[in-house]
Tab-separated table of C-alpha atoms in Angstrom:
chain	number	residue	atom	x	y	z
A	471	UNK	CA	-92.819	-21.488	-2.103
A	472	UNK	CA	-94.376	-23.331	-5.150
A	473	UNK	CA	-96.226	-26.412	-3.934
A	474	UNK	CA	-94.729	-27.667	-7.024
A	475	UNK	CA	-93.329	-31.627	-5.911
A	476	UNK	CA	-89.457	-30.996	-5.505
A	477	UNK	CA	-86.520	-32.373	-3.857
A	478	UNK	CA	-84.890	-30.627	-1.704
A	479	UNK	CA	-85.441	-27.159	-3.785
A	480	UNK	CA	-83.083	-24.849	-2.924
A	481	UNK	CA	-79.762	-25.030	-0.961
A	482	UNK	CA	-79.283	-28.208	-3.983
A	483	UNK	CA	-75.580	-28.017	-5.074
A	484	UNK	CA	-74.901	-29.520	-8.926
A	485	UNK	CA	-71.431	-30.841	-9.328
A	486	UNK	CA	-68.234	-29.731	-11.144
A	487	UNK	CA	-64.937	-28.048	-9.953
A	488	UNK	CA	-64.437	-29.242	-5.993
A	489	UNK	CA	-66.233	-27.327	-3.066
A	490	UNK	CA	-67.897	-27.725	-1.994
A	491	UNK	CA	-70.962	-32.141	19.141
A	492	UNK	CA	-72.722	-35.587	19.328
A	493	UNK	CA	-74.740	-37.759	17.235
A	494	UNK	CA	-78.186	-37.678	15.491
A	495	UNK	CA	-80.063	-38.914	18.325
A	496	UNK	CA	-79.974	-37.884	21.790
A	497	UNK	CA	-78.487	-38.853	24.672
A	498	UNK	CA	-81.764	-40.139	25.811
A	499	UNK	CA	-82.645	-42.130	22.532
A	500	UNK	CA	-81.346	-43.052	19.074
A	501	UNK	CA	-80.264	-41.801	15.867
A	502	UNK	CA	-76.026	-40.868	15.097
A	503	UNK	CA	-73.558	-43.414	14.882
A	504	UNK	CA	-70.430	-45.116	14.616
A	505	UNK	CA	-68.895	-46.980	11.826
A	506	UNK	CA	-71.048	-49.560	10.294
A	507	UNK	CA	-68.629	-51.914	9.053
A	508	UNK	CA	-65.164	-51.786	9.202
A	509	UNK	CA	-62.736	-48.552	8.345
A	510	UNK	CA	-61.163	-48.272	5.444
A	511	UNK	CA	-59.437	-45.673	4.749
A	512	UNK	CA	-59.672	-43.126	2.180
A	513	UNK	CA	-61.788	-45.473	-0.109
A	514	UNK	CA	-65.700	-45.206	-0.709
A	515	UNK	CA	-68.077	-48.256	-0.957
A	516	UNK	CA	-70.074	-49.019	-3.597
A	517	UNK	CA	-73.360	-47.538	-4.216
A	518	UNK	CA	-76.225	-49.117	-3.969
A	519	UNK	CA	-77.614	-49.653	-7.626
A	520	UNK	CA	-81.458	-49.174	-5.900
A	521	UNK	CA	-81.015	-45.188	-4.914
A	522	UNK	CA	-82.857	-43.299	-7.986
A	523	UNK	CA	-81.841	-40.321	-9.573
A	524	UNK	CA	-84.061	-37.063	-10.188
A	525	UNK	CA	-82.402	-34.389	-11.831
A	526	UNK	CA	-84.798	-31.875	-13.833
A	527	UNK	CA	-84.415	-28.507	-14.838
A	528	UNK	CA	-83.643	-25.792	-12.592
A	529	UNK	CA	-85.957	-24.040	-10.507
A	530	UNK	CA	-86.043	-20.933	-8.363
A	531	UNK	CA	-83.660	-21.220	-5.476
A	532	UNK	CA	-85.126	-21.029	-2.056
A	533	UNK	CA	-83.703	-18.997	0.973
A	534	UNK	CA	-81.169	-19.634	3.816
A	535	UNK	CA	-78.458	-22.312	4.168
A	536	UNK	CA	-76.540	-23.744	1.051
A	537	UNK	CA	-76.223	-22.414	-2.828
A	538	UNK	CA	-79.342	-21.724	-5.181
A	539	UNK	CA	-79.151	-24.496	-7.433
A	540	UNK	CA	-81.430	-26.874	-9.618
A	541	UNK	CA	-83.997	-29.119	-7.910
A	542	UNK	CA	-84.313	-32.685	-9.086
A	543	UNK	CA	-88.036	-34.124	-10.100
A	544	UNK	CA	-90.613	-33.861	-7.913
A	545	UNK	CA	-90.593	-36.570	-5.210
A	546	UNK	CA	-94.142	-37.879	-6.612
A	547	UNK	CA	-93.435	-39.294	-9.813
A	548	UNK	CA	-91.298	-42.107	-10.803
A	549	UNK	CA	-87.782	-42.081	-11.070
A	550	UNK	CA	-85.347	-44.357	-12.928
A	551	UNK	CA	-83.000	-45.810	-10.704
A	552	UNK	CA	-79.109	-44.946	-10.726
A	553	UNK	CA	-76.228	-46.785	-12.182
A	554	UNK	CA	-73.860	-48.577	-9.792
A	555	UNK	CA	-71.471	-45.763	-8.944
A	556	UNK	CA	-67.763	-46.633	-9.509
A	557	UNK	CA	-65.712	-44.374	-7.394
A	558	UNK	CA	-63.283	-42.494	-9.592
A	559	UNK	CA	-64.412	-44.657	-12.156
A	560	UNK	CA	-65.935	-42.807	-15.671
A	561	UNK	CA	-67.590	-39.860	-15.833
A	562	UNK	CA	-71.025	-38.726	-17.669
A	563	UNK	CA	-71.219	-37.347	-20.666
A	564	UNK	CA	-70.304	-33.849	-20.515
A	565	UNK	CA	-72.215	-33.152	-23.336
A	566	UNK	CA	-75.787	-32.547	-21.447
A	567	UNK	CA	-77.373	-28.952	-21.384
A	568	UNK	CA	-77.716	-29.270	-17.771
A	569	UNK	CA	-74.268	-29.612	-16.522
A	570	UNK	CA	-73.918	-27.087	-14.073
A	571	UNK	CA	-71.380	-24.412	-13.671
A	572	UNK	CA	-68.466	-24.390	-10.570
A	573	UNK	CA	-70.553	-21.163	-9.655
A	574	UNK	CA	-73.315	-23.664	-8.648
A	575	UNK	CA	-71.408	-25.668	-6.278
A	576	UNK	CA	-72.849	-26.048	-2.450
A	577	UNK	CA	-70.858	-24.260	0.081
A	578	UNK	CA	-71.498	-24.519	3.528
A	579	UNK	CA	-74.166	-21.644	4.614
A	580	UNK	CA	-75.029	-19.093	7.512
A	581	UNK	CA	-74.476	-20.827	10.812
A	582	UNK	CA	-72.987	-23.535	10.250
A	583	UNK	CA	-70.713	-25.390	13.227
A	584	UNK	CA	-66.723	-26.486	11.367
A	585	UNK	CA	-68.247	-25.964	7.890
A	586	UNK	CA	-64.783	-26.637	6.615
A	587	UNK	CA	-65.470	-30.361	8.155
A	588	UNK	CA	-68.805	-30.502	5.953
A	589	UNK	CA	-66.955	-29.065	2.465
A	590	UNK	CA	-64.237	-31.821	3.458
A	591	UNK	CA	-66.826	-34.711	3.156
A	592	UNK	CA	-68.221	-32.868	0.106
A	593	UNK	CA	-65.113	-32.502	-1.731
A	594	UNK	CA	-64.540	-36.134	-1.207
A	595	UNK	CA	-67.743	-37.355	-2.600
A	596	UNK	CA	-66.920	-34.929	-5.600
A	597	UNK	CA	-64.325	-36.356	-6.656
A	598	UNK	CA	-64.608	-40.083	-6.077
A	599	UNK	CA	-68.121	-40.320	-7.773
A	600	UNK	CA	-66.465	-37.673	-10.273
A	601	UNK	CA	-69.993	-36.925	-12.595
A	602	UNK	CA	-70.536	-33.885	-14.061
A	603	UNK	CA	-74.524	-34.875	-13.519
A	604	UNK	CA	-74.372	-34.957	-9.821
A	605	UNK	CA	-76.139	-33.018	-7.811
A	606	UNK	CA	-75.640	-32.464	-3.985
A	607	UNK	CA	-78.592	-31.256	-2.132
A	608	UNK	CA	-77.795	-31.462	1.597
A	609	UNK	CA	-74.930	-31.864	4.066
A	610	UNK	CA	-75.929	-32.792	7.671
A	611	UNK	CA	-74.282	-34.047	10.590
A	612	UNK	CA	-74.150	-37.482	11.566
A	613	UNK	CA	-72.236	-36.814	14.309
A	614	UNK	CA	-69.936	-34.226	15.549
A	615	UNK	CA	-67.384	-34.697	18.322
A	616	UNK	CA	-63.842	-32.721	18.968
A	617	UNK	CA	-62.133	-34.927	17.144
A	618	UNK	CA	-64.212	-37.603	14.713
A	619	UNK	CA	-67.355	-36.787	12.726
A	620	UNK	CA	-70.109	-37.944	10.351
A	621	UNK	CA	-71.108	-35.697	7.719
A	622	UNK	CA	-74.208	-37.069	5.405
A	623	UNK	CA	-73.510	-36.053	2.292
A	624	UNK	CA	-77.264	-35.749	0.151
A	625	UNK	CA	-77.007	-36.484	-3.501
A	626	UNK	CA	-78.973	-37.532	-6.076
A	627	UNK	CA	-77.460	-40.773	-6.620
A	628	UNK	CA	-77.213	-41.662	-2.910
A	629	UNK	CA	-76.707	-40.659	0.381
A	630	UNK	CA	-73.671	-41.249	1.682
A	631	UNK	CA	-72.263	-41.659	5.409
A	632	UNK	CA	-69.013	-39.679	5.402
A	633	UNK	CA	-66.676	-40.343	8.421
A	634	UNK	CA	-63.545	-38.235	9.244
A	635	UNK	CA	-60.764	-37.553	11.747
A	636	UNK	CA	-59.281	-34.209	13.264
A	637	UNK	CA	-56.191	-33.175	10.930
A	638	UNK	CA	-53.860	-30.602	10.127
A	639	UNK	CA	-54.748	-28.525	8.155
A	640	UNK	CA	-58.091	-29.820	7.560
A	641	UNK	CA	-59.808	-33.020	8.540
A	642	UNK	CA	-59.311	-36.374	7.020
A	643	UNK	CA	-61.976	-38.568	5.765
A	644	UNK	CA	-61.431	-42.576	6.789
A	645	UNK	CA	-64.469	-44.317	5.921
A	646	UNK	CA	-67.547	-43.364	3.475
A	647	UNK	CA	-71.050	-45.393	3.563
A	648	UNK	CA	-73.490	-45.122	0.702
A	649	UNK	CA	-77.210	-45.624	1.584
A	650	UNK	CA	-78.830	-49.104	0.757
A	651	UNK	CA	-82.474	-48.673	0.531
A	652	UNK	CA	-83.348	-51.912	-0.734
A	653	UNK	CA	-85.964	-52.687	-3.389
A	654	UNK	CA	-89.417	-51.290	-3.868
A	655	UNK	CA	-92.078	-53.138	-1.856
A	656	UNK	CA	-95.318	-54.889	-3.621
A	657	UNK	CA	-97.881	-54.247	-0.801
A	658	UNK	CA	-96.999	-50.481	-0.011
A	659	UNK	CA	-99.070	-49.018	3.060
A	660	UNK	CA	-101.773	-46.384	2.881
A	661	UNK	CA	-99.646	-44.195	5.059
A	662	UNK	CA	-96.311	-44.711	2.116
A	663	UNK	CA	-99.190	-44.090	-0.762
A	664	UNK	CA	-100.509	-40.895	0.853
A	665	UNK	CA	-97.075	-39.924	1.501
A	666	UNK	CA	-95.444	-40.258	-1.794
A	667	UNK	CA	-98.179	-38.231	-3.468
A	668	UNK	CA	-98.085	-35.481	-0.964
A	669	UNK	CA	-96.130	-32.495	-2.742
A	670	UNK	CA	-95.274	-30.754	0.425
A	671	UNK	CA	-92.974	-33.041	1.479
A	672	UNK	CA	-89.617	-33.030	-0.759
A	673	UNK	CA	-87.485	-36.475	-0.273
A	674	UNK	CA	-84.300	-36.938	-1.445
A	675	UNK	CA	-83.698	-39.593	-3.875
A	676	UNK	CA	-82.217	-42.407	-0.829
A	677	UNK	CA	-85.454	-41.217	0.909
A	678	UNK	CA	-87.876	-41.951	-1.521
A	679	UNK	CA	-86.633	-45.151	-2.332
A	680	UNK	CA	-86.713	-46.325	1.272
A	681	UNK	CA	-90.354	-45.168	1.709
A	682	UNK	CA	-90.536	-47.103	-1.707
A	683	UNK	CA	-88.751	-49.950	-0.204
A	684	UNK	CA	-91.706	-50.464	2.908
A	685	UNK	CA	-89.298	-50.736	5.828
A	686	UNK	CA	-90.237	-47.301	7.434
A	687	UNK	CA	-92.925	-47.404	9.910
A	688	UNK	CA	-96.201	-45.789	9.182
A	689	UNK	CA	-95.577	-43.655	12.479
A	690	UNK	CA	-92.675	-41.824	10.677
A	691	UNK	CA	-94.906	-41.345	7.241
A	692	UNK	CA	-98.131	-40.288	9.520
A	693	UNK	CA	-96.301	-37.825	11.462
A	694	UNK	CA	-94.834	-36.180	8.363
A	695	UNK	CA	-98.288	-36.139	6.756
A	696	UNK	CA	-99.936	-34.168	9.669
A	697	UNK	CA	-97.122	-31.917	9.588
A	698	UNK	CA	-97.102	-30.976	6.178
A	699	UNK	CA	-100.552	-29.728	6.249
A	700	UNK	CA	-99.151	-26.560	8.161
A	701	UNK	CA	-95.459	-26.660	6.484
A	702	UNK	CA	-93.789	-27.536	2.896
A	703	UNK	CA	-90.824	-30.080	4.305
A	704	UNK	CA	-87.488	-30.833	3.259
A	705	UNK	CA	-86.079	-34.552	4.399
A	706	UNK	CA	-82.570	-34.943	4.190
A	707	UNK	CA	-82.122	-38.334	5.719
A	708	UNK	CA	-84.425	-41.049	6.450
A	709	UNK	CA	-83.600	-44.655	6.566
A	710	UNK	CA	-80.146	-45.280	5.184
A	711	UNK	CA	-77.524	-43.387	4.437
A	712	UNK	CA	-77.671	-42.438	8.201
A	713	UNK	CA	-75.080	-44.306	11.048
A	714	UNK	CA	-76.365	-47.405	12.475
A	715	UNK	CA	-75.284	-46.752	15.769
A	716	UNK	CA	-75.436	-43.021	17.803
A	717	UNK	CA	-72.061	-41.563	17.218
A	718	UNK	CA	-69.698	-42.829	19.307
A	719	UNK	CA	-71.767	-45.582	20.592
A	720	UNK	CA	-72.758	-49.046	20.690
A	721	UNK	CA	-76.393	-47.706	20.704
A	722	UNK	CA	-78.698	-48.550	17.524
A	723	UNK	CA	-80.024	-45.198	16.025
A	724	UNK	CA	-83.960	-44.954	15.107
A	725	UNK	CA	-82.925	-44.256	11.572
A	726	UNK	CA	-81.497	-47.805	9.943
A	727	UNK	CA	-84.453	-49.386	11.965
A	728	UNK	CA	-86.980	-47.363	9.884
A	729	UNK	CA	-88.382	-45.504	13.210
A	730	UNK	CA	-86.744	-41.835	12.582
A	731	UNK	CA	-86.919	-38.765	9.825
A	732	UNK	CA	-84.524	-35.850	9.668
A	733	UNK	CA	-85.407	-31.988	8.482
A	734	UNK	CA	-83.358	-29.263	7.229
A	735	UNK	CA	-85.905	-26.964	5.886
A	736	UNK	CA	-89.335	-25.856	6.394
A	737	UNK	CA	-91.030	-23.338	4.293
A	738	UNK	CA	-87.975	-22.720	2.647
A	739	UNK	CA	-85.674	-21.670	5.278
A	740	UNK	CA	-82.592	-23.571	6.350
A	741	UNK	CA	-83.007	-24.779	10.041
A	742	UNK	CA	-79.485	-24.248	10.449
A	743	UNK	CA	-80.183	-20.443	9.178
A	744	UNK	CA	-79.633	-18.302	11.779
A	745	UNK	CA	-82.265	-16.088	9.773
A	746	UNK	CA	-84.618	-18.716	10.315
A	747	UNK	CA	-87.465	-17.642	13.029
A	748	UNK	CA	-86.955	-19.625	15.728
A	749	UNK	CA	-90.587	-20.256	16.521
A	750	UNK	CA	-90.759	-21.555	12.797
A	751	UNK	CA	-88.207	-24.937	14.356
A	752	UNK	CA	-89.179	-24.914	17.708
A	753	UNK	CA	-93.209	-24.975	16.828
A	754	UNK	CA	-92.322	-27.888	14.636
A	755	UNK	CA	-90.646	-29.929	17.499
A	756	UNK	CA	-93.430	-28.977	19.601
A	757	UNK	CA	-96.270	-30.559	16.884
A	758	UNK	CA	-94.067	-33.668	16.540
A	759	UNK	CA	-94.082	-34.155	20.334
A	760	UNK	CA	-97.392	-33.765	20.077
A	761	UNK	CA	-97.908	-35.884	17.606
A	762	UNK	CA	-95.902	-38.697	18.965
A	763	UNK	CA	-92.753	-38.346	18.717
A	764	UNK	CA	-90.590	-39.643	21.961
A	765	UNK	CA	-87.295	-38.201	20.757
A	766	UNK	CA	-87.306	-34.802	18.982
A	767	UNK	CA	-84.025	-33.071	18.349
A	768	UNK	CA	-83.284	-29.736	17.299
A	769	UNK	CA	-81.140	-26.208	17.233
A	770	UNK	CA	-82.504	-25.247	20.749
A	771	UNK	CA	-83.220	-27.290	23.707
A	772	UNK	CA	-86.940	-27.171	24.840
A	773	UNK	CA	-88.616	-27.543	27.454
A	774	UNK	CA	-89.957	-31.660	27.973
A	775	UNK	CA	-87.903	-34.869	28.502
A	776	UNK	CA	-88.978	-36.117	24.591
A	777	UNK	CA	-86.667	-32.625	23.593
A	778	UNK	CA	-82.758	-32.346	23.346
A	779	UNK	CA	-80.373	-30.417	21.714
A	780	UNK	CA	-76.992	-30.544	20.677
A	781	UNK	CA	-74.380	-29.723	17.811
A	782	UNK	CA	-75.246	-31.967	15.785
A	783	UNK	CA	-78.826	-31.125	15.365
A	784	UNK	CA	-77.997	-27.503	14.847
A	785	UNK	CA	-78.678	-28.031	11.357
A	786	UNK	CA	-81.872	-30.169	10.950
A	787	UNK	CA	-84.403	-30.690	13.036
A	788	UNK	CA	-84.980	-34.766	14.103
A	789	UNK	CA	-87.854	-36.739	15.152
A	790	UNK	CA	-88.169	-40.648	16.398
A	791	UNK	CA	-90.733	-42.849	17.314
A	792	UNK	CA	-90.955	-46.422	19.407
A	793	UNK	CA	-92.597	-48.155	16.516
């Protein structure tokens, strides 16, 4: 894979015609959640107007989960931010070059657990935002129980918390939260410096803007830093955009506190992949751990009490940290 700064290459889903158990942390520690404010249903809340927007010219698609699509600019340079989304409100232009065909749309991939819950949340976002520019790159669980979920749907105008309820015949979204990253701080760290320029590790646009923003901990940034000298890194979800408190809880996740980074692909190959070596994942949890992480979270459960496992990390690989 091209060391080439990109977000989230490959698996990145453009918009057009619709298509598209547990929470993100463990038992043990933090990251999932319930609602962060109060349901209402079937509606979406406003974007934030801070998340920016990347979208460049295609590139080649990477292996495993998720459709070959375009990858927005690399995570690197500067990017304008995003108009204030009005759901259902008007669309782009459809006039630009770049709007993608309904071949390019993300569909759930290889492995995935109730992918039809995932395409739900997808469809959703698809058609509320309703902009032929939009580009989906990722969509993780938040939390997955028998009967309620939260599916983070990664886009390149946010991220956005997508909650839903068991239904016949499919599920039924109640509640959607778009990521707030806040505004870009004046005294940026070393750590968020080093970070931003390092081109093996691909941030979505609600990512980089909370690096931007100075309210995640240097531990976080560190960590990823070390581990990108052995792996290229995909982030899906970093600060917002993630569930405040572990699904199904009243216990604060790592994420909205700054203290927690999620990752669904390394060296170009979908964690939730079943073609994905599994010493590719589990070696990554194991150099995290190492490396300082108390909570790591992944496909497979390992052996350690900083290691657990459970549906919803099938698909991306988590890591949190006390400070």
């Amino acid at each position: 894979m091209s060391t080439r700064r990109t977000i989230l290459r490959g698996g990145i889903a453009a918009l057009g015609a619709a298509m598209v158990t547990a929470a993100c942390d463990s038992s043990h520690g933090n990251v999932g959640g319930a609602a962060t404010s109060s349901a209402t249903t079937g509606t979406t809340s406003p974007a934030s107007p801070t998340s920016p927007t990347s979208p460049t010219s295609p590139t080649s698609p990477a292996t495993g989960s998720g459709s070959a699509s375009p990858a927005p600019s690399p995570t690197g340079t500067s990017t304008a931010p995003s108009p204030t989304v009005t759901p259902g409100g008007p669309s782009s232009p459809a006039a630009s070059p770049t709007v993608p065909t309904p071949a390019a749309l993300w569909t759930p991939g290889p492995g995935e657990l109730n992918p039809d819950v995932k395409a739900v949340a997808v469809q959703h976002i698809v058609a509320e935002l309703n902009r032929p520019d939009l580009l989906v790159y990722d969509a993780q669980y938040g939390g997955l129980l028998d009967t309620s979920a939260s599916v983070l749907v990664v886009t390149s105008v946010a991220t956005y918390d997508v909650r839903l309820v068991q239904a016949s015949p499919r599920w039924t979204v109640t509640q959607v939260n778009p990521s707030q990253p806040g505004p870009p701080t004046t005294t940026p760290t070393a750590a968020a410096k080093t970070l931003l320029a390092n081109p093996r590790v691909s941030l979505p646009p609600a990512g980089l803007a909370d690096v931007r923003s100075g309210q995640v901990h240097d531990s976080v940034l560190t960590v990823l830093q070390e581990l990108s000298q052995e792996h290229e890194l995909m982030v899906s979800v970093v600060r917002s955009g993630h569930p405040i408190y572990v699904f199904g809880t009243n216990r604060l996740s790592d994420h909205p506190r700054g203290r927690a980074v999620d990752v669904w692909r390394i060296d170009g190959h979908a964690v939730v992949d079943p073609a994905t070596p599994t010493a590719l994942v589990d070696n990554l949890m194991r150099r995290a751990a190492a490396l300082g992480s108390y909570n790591v979270g992944g496909p497979r459960q390992l052996s350690g009490p900083q290691f657990f496992s459970d549906p919803t990390h099938h698909d991306h690989v988590h890591m949190g940290f006390t400070t």
